Structures are given as structure tokens and as C-alpha cells.
Coordinates of C-alpha atoms in Angstrom, one line a residue:
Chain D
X6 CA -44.6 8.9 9.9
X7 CA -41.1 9.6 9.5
X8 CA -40.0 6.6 10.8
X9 CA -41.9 5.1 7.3
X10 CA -39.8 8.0 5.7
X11 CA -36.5 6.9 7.1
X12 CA -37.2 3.2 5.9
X13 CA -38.2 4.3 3.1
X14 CA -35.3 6.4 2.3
X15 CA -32.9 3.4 3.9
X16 CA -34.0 1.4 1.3
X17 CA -33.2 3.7 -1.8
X18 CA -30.1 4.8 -0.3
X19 CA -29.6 1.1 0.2
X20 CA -29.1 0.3 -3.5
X21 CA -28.1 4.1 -4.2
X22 CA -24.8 5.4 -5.1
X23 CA -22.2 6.1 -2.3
X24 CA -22.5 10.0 -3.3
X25 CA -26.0 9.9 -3.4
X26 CA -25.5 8.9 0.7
X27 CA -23.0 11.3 1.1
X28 CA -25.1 14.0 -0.2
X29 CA -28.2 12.7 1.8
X30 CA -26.3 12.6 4.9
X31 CA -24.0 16.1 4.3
X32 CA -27.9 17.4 3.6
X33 CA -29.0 16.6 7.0
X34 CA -31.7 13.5 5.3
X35 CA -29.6 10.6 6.4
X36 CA -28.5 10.6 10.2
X37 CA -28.0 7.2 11.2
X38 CA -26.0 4.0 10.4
X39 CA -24.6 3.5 7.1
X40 CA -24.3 -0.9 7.0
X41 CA -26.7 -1.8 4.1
X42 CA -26.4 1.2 2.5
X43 CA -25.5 2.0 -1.3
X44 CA -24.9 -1.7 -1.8
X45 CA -21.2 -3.1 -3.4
X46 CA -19.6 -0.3 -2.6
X47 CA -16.6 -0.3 0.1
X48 CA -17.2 1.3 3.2
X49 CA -14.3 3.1 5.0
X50 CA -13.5 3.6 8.4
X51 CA -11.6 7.2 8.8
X52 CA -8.6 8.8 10.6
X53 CA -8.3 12.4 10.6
X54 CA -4.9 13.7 12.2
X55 CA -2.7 17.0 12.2
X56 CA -0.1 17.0 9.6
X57 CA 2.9 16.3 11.4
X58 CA 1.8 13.0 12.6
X59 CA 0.4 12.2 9.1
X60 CA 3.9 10.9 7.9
X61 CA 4.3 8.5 11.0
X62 CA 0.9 7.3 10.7
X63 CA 1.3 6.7 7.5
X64 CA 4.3 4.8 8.0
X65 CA 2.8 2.7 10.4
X66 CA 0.0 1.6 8.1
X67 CA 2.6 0.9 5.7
X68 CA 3.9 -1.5 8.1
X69 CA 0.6 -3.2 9.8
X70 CA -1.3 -3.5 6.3
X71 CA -3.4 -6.0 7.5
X72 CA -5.3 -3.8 10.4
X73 CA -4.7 -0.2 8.4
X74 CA -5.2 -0.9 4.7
X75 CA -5.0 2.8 3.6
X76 CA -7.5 3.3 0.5
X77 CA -6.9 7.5 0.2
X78 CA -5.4 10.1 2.2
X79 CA -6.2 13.9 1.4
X80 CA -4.0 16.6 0.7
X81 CA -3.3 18.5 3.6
X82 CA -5.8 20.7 4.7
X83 CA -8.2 19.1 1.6
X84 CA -11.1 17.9 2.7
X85 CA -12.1 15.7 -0.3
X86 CA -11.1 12.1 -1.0
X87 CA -9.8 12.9 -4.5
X88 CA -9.4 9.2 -5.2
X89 CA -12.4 7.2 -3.5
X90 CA -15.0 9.6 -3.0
X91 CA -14.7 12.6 -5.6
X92 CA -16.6 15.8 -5.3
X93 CA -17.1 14.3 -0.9
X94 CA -16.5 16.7 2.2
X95 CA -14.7 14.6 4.8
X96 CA -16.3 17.5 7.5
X97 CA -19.4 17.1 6.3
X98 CA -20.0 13.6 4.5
X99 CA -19.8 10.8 7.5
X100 CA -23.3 10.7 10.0
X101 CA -21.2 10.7 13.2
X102 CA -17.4 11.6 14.3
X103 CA -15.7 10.9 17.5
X104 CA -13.4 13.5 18.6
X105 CA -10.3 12.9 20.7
X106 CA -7.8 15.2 22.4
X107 CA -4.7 14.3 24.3
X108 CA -6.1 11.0 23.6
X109 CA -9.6 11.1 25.2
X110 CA -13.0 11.0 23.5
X111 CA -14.5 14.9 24.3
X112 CA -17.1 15.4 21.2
X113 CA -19.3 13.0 19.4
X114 CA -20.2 15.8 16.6
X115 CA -22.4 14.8 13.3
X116 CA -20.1 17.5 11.2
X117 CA -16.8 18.7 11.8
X118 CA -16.3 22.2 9.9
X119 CA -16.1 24.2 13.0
X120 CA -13.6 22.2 14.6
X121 CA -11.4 21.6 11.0
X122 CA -7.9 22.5 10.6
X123 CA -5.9 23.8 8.0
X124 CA -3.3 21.1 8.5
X125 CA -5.2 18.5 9.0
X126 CA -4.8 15.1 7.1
X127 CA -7.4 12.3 6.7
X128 CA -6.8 8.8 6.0
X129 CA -9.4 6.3 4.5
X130 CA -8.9 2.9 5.5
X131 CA -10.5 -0.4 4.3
X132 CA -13.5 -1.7 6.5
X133 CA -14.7 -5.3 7.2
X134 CA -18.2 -4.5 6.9
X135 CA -17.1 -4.6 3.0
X136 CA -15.3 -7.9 3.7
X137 CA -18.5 -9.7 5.1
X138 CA -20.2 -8.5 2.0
X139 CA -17.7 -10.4 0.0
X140 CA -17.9 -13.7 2.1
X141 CA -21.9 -13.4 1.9
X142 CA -21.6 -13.0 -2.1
X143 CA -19.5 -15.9 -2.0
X144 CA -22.2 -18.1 0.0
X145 CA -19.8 -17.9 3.2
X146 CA -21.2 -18.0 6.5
X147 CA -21.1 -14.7 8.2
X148 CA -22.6 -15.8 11.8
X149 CA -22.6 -12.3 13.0
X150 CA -24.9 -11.0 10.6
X151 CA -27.5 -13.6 11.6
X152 CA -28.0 -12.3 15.0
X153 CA -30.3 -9.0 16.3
X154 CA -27.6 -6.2 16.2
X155 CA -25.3 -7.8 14.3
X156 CA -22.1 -7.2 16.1
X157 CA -19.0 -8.4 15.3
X158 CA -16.5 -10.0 18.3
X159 CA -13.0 -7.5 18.7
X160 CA -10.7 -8.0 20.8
X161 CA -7.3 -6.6 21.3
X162 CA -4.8 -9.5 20.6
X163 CA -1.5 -10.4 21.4
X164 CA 0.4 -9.7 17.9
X165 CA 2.7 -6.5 18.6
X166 CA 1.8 -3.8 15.8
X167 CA 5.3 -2.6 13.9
X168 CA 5.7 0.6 15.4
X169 CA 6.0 4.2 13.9
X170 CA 7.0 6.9 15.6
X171 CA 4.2 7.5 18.9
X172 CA 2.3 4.6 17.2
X173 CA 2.7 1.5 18.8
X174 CA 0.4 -1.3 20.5
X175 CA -1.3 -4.5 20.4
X176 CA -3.2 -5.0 17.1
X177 CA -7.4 -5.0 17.3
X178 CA -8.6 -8.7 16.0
X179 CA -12.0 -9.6 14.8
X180 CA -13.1 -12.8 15.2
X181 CA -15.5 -14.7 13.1
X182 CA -16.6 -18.2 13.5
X183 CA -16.2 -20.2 10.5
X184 CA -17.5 -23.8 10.0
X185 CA -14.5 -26.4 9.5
X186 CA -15.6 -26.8 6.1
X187 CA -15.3 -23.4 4.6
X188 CA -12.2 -22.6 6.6
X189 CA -9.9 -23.0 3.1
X190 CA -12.2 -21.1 1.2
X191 CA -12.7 -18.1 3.9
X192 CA -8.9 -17.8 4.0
X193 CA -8.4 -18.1 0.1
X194 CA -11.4 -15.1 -0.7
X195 CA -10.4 -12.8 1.9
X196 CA -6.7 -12.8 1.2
X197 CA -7.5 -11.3 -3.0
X198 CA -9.1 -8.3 -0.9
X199 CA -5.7 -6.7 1.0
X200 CA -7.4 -3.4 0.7
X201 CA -10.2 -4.4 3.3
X202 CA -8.1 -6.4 5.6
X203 CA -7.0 -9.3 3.5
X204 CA -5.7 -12.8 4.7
X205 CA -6.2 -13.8 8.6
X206 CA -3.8 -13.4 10.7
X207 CA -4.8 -16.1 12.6
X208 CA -6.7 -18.9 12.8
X209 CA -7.6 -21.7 15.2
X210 CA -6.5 -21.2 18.8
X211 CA -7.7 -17.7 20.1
X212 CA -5.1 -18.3 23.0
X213 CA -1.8 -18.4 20.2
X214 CA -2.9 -14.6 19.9
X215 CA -3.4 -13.5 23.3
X216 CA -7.0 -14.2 23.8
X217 CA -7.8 -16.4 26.3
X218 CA -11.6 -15.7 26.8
X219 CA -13.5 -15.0 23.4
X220 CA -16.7 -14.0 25.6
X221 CA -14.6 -10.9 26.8
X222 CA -14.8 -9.0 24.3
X223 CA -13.2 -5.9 23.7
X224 CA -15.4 -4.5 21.3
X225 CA -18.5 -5.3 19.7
X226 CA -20.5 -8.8 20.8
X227 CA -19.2 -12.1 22.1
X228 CA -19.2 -14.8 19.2
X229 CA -21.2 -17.6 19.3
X230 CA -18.7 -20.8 18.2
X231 CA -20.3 -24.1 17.4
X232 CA -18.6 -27.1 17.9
X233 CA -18.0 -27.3 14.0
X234 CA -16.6 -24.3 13.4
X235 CA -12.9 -22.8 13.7
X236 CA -12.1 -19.4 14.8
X237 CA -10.5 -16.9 12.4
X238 CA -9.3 -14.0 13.1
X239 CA -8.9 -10.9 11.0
X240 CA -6.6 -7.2 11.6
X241 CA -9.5 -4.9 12.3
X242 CA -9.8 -1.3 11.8
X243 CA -10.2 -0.7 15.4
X244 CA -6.1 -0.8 15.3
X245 CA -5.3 2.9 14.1
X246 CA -7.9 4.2 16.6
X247 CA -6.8 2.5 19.9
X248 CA -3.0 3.0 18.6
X249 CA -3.7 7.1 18.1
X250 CA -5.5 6.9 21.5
X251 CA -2.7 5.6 22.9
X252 CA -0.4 7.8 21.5
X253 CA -2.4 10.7 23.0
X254 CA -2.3 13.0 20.1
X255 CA -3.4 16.7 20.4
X256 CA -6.4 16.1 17.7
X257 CA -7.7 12.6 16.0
X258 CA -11.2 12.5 14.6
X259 CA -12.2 9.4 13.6
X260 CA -15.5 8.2 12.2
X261 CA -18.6 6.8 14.7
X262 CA -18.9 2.7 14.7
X263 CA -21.2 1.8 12.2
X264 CA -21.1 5.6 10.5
X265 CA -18.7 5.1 7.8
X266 CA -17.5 7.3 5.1
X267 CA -19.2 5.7 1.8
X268 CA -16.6 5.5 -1.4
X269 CA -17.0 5.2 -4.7
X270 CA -15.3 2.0 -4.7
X271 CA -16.8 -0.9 -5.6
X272 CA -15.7 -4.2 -3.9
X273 CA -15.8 -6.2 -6.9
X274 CA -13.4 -3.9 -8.1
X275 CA -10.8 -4.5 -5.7
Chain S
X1 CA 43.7 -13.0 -11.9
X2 CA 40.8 -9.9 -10.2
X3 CA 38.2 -10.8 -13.1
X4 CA 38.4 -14.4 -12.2
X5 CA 38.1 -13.4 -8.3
X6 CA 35.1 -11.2 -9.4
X7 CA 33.7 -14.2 -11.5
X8 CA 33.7 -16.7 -8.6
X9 CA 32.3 -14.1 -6.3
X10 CA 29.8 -13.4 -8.1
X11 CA 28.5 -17.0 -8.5
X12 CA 28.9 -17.2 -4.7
X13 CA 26.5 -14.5 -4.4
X14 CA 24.2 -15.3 -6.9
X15 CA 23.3 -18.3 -4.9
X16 CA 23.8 -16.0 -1.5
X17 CA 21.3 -14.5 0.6
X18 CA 20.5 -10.8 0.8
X19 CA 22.8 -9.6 3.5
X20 CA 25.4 -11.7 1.6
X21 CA 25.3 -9.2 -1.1
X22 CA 24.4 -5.8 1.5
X23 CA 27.9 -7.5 3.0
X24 CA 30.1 -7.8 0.6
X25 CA 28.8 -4.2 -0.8
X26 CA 29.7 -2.5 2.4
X27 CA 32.9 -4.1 3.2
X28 CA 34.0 -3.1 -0.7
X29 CA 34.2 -6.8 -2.2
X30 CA 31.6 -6.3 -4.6
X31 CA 31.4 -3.2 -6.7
X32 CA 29.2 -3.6 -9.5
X33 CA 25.7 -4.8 -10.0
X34 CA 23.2 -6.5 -8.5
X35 CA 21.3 -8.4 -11.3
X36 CA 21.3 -11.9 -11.1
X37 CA 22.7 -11.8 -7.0
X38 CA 20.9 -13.2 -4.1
X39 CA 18.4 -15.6 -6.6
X40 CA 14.6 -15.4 -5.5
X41 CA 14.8 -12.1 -3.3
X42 CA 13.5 -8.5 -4.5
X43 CA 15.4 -6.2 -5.4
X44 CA 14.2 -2.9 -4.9
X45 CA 14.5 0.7 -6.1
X46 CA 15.9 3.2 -3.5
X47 CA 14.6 6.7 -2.9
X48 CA 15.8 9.2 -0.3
X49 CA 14.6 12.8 0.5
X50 CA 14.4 14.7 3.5
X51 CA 11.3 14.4 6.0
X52 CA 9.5 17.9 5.0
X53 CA 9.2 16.0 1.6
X54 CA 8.4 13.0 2.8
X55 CA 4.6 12.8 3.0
X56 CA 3.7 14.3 -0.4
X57 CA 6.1 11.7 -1.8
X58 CA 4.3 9.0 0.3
X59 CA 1.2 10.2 -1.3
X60 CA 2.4 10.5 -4.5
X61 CA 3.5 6.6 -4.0
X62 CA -0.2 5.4 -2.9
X63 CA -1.9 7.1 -5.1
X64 CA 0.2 5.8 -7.9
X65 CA 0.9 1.9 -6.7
X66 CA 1.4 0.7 -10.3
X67 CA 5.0 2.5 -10.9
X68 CA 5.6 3.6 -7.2
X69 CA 5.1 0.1 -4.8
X70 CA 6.4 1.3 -2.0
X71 CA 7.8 -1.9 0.3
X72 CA 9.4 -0.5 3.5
X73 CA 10.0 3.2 4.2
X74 CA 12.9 4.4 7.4
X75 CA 12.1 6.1 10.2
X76 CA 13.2 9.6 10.0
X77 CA 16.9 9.8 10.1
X78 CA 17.1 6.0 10.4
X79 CA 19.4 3.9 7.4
X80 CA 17.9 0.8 8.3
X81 CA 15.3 -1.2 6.4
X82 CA 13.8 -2.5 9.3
X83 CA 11.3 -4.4 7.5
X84 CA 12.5 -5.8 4.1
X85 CA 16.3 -5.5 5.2
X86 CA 17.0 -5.6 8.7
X87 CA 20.5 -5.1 9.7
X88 CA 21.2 -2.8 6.4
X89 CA 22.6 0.5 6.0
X90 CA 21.5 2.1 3.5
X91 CA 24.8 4.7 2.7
X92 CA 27.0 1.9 2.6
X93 CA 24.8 -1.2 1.3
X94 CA 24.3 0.2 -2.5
X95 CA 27.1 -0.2 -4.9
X96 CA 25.7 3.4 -6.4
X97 CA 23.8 6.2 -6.0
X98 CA 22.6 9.1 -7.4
X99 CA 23.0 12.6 -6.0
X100 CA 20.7 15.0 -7.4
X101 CA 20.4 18.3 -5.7
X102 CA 17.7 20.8 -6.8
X103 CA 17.0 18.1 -9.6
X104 CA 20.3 18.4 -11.2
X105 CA 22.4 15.1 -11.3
X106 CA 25.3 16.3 -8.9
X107 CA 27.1 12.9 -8.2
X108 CA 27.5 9.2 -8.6
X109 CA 28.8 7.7 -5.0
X110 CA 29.5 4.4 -4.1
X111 CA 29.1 5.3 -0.5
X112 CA 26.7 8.5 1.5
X113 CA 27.8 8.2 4.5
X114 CA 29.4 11.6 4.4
X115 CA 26.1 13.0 3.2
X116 CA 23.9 11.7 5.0
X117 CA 21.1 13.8 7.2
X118 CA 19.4 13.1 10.2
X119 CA 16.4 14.6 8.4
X120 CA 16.3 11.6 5.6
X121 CA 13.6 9.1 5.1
X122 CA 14.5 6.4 2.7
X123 CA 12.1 4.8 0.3
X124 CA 12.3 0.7 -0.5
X125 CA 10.4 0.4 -3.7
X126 CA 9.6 -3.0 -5.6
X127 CA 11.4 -3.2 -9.2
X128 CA 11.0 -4.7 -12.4
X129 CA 14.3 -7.1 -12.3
X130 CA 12.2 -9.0 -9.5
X131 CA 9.4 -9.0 -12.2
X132 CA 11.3 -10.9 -15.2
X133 CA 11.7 -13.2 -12.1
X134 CA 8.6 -14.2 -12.0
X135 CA 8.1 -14.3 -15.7
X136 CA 11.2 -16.7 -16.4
X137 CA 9.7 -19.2 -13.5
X138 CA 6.6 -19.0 -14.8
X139 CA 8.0 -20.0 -18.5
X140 CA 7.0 -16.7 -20.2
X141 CA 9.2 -15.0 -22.4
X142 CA 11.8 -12.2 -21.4
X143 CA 12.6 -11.3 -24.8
X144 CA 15.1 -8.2 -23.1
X145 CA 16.9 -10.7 -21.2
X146 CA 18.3 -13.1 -24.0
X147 CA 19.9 -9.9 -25.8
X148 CA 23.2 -8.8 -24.8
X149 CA 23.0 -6.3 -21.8
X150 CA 19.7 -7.3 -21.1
X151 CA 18.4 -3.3 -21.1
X152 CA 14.3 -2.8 -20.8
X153 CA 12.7 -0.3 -23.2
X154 CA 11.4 2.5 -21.0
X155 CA 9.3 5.2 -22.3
X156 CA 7.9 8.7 -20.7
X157 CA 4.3 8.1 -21.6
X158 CA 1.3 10.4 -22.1
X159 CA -0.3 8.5 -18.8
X160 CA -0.8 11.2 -16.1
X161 CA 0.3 10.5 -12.5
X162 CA -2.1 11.3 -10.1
X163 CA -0.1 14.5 -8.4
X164 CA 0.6 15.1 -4.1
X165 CA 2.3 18.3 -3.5
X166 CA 5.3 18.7 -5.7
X167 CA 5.1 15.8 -7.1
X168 CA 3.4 15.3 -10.6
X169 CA 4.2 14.3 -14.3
X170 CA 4.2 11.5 -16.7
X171 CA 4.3 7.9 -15.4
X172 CA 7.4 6.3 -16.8
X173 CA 6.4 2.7 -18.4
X174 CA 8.4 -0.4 -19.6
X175 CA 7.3 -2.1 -22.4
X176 CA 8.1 -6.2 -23.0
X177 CA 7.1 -7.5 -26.2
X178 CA 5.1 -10.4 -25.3
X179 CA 4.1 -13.2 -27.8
X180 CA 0.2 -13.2 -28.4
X181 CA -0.4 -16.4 -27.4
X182 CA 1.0 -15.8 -23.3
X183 CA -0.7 -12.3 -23.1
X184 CA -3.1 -13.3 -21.6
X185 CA -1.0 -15.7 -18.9
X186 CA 1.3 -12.4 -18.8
X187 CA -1.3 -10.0 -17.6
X188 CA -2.8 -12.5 -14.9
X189 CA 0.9 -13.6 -13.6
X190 CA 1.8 -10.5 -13.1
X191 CA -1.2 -9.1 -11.4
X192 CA -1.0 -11.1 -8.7
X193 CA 2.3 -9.2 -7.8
X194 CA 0.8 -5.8 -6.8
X195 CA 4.4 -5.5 -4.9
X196 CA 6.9 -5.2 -8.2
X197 CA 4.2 -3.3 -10.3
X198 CA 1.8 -5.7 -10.5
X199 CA -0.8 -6.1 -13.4
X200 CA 0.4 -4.0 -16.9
X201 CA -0.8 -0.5 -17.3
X202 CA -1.5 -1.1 -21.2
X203 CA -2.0 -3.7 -23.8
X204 CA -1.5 -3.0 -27.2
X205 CA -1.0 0.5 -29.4
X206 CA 1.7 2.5 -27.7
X207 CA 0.0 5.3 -29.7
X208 CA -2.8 4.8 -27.2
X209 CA -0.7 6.4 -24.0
X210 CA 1.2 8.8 -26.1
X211 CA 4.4 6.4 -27.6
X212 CA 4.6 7.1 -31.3
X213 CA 7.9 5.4 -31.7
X214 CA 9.0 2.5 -29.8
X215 CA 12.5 2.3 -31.1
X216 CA 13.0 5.8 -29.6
X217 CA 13.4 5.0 -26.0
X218 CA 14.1 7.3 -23.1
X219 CA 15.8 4.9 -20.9
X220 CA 17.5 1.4 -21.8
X221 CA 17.5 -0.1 -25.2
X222 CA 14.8 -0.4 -28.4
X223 CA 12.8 -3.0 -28.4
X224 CA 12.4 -6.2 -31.0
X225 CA 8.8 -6.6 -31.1
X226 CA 8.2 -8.9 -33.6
X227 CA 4.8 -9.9 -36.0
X228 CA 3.3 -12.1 -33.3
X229 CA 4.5 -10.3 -30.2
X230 CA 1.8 -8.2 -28.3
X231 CA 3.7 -4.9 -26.6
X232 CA 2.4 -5.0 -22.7
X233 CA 3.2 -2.0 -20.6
X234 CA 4.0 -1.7 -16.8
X235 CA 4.3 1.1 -14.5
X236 CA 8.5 1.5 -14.1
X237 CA 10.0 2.3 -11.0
X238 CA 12.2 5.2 -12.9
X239 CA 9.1 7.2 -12.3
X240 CA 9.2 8.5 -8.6
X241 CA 12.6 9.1 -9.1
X242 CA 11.8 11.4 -12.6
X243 CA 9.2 13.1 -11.1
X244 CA 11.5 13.5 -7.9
X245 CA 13.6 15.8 -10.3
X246 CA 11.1 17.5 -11.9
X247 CA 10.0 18.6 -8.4
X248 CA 13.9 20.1 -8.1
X249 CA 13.9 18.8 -4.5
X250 CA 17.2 20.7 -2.7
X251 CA 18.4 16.7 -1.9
X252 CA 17.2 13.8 -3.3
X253 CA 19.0 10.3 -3.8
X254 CA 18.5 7.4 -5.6
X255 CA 20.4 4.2 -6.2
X256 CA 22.3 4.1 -9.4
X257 CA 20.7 1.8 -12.6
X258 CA 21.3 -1.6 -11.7
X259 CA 22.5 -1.1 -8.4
X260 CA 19.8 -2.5 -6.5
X261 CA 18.8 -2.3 -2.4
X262 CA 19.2 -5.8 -2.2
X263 CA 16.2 -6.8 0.1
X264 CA 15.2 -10.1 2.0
X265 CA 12.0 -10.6 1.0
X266 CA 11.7 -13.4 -1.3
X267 CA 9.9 -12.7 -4.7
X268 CA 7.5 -16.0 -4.2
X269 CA 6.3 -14.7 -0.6
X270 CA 5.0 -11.2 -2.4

């Protein structure tokens, strides 16, 4: 029975607005994934960090765009996305949060107030579950998406991130299989969308990058690549994570795979 | 016999790269402005503050992309562009600056070394002169540009910046008068250039963002707009640095009008 309510709610929320998730979820009505849900709009992945490692991070998304497309970042100690998500509570508003310390994973909490900080910041970054929406609006294959799970391949590449401050590392790649023949056009549509990963940064030889064995994946599934298709690679939102892990910072909470923040943004509007 | 040296170095460095120019700035051979030098490559807008202001302005820049692009932003205490301008120093590579100090214009340098603070962050921003680039190459009509001294009308309009911290007031716009018949190729040329202000900000009535007379300018020169020209607005780069001084930071500096960070990115590659 409330399995049939969950669907049932999954598929209003599904062509909902992205408050009316936010509201569902910050009520405690929605506690699961959020891909399918309140349809067009961009989903974001999130990076919450103490002030006085905001400026660096911020510089380093300035520099690595194509992994850390930033789409918002709060005032300190604000926990509402002003510009993408008006009226939302960042503590409250995402169905899952992974929390680090000193760079290790110690909480997987589904709300955040009693651990929130004055001086914290929180950054929304772009998220390629929007981009797939915009290759499968333009009748571009997504092969991931076809398969139980639906898992993307990730990998962590070869390409050097620019660093800022504590921030450095290897930049997080997804892959996706594309046949030959829509190789142009993939490349052409994704680049108008800079704000949810934009252009490639690769594609054809996974081993030019780094990766020498696509069924080790990092992250996520391996790909399944036809003898027609090329490989293309994408910056992934994955980066920011694995480079604040890395850094070892006292406090980063980030969002759960596949429990995004929702935004008012609409990917057409990009 | 100078004016003639002058003339033929200026040629020379019209054709020059970047670091041509950031050269012959720094070693003292060229002393005036940077419009027309180093042909193809943005110039940029500078902006300096020190670090504990350095975050709200960064979020005062992305949440206003149209007149704030930011490009390339120093490490703390850093004068090198390490991104658009590698190899520059940015207290010697400007042939002017502004010094204001608790908003108040205090001086107009041609060198800050002795000023400099190992607290500084530097801002590269993208700038209109770049812009007109892309307009003339495209066969769209500069009408500023074929008057003598070439000056933009720039306006304080009644178009509200979206604030972060200390940082908030009017969003300072340029207005070209653009003939009807290439608004259109206007608006979609310079949209795709997100980097140097990107698409305008306005088409049409000034009255509509608070200009009630265009001839009264606040910066630069009147405009002619004549019986079939359309006036198009942008988002001007004047406006970081106006709402820097409204904020009456203890330090701020900016480059001096017309003396550009010269950068090397090329304005084609934006």
C-alpha cells in the first residue's frame, strides 16, 4: 500500500514543480531518489563548506568550469538558494547528505539542521542528469538510461584540475557511448549548456585521458561500447567532491548520489 | 621625433601579442592606452581588493554575469594571471590604475608595486572594447567607434544588481544605437559571448530601466541614435567597480579607463 502511494506520489512529483519536491521531501513525503522528478528542471549536485575555504573553492570552480559549473552559492551562513531555488532550505530540502570530516565520510543524514553552521557556505553546481535530459529531448542516444539502474560510467581521468588553494587533483570524467553518427551533434548540443558541464573534454581514445580500462570504473557502472559508437567524455560533478575529500577539510557536506537538490531552473532556459 | 617613435610602436603592437603589450608596459615603452593593441585578444577590466572582501565580491560577480564576467581571479597575494595572462604582473603590467580607498578616488598610478598587499586578490573581468570586436568582424555597426574619441554612452540604470554582502546598487549599462534592421543579428552575436557581457540587458525605451535622457550620460560621451537606430543595452563592466565604491572598501583598485589588463585569450576562442 504505500509502495502504490510512493508511485503514485513519484509520478506527480515527476511532472511537479521543483518546490513542490522540495517541500515534499523537507516534509518528510518524498525520501528517495530524485532522477525523473519535476521534469525540465535542472538538478544540482551540492557542496557545502566552511567559509574560509569558500573563496578557494570558488576559485577553483572558476578555473575547472567544465567539472564545477557553479549555478548559486548562498550567503554565508544562508541556507536558501536565493537565485535557483527561492523560498528552499539547503538543511532541509535534499533526500540524503553525505557528511565528511577531515576528509572521511562519518554521517549519511536525511537533514542537516543539527549539524549546520553559521559560517557555512553552499555551492550549487550543474548536474548531468540535466544534460542527459537534453540529449534525450534532442533524440540523442543516452545508452545508460536504457539499462536496469541506469548508471552512468565515472572514472577519475588523467586531465590535472587547475588548482586553488588545498584543491587540487585529477578531474572525475563520465563517459558515455555515442554512436559514430551523432558524435557532431552530441558535441555541438552539450557545449550551448556550460552551466551543466558543457562541451567534452574528450573524445575518442579513453587511454589520451588516463583511462586505460573503461570496465574499471571508478564510479557508477561500466559502459557498454558497440563497435559503432565513440567514447565521449564529459567533466563530472564527482570533481569538487573527490577534490574536497582530498583536501581533507574539517566539514564538507555534500548531497547523496542520485538525491539532488531540485532548482527552479529550467533547462531549456539555460 | 617621440610621437613618431610612439606612432610606430604602437602599430608594432597593435599587430603584437599580449605579453607584447604587458612588456612594453612594464619596462615603461608604452604609456598610454590599450585600445586597438594586441588585435583579436580580450581586454579585460581589473579589479583588486583584499581577501576578507573577496568572496562577497565573487558573489556579487556570479550572481550578476551580465556586467561582472569574471575571467581569471589570483590566488591570494599572487599578481599573476595564471590563467588568461601567464607570466603578468599585475602592479607593473597596467599603464593606470585607480586607487580608491574607503571609496574615495585617492590616486591615479602607473605602477602599485609600492602598494601592493599580500592580502590582494585580483579580478580579470571581460570588457566591452573586446565586444565592438566582435561586432566590427561580424559587419555590424559601431556607431561610437567612427566618432572622434570613440567614447560609449554609459548610463546608471534603474536595473537592480542582485546584492552579496557589501556589495549592491544599480547595474551600470552601455547603450549602442543599433540600426533596426541588425537588432536582431546584434542580440544573437553577442549572446554567444557570455565572457565580454554577452547577450544585451535591454532592447528599446531607455525609460523602461530608468534612462529618461540619453544625451545625459554618466560616463563617456551622448549618443547619436538616429530615426532608424534601435538603442540595445549591455551590462558595463564600470559596474563592479561603482558598486566597489559605494561599498567604501578601506582599498580597492581598478585599472584606469582605457587602460586595459591586456590578456591572452583570444576574443574568437570565447
Amino acid at each position: 500500500m504505500a509502495e502504490l502511494e510512493q508511485e503514485d506520489l513519484r509520478k506527480r512529483l515527476s511532472q511537479g514543480s521543483a518546490a513542490d519536491v522540495r517541500h515534499a521531501i523537507r516534509e518528510g513525503r518524498w525520501t528517495g531518489r530524485t532522477h525523473g522528478l519535476a521534469h525540465g528542471h535542472v538538478h544540482a549536485n551540492l557542496a557545502i563548506l566552511p567559509e574560509n575555504m569558500a573563496l578557494d573553492f570558488m576559485r577553483f570552480c572558476q578555473r575547472n568550469p567544465s567539472p564545477c559549473p557553479v549555478l548559486d552559492v548562498t550567503d554565508t551562513g544562508d541556507p536558501e538558494f536565493r537565485q535557483v531555488a527561492p523560498g528552499s532550505d539547503v538543511r532541509r530540502d535534499l533526500s540524503g547528505y553525505c557528511v565528511y570530516r577531515e576528509g572521511v565520510l562519518v554521517d549519511e543524514p536525511s537533514d542537516i539542521t543539527d549539524i549546520w553552521q553559521d559560517d557555512l557556505v553552499a555551492f550549487a553546481m550543474g548536474c548531468s542528469l540535466s544534460f542527459d535530459a537534453v540529449l534525450q529531448e534532442n533524440s540523442l542516444r543516452v545508452a545508460h538510461l536504457e539499462k536496469p539502474g541506469g548508471r552512468i560510467a565515472v572514472y577519475t581521468s588523467g586531465i590535472e584540475c587547475v588548482p586553488a588553494g588545498p584543491f587540487q587533483g585529477p578531474m572525475v570524467v563520465s563517459l558515455r557511448p555515442i554512436p559514430n553518427d551523432q558524435v557532431v551533434r552530441v558535441a555541438a548540443t552539450t557545449a550551448r549548456y556550460p552551466a551543466i558541464h558543457g562541451a567534452p573534454v574528450h573524445i575518442g581514445d579513453p587511454a589520451e585521458i588516463g583511462i586505460h580500462d573503461t570496465q574499471a570504473v571508478d564510479w557508477g557502472a561500466p559502459p557498454e561500447i558497440g563497435p559503432d559508437d565513440t567514447p565521449m567524455f564529459w567533466g563530472c560533478g564527482v570533481t569538487p567532491q573527490a577534490v574536497a575529500m582530498a583536501a581533507k577539510l574539517p566539514l564538507m557536506i555534500t548531497h547523496k548520489t542520485g538525491h539532488m537538490l531540485m532548482t527552479d531552473l529550467l533547462v531549456k532556459d539555460l
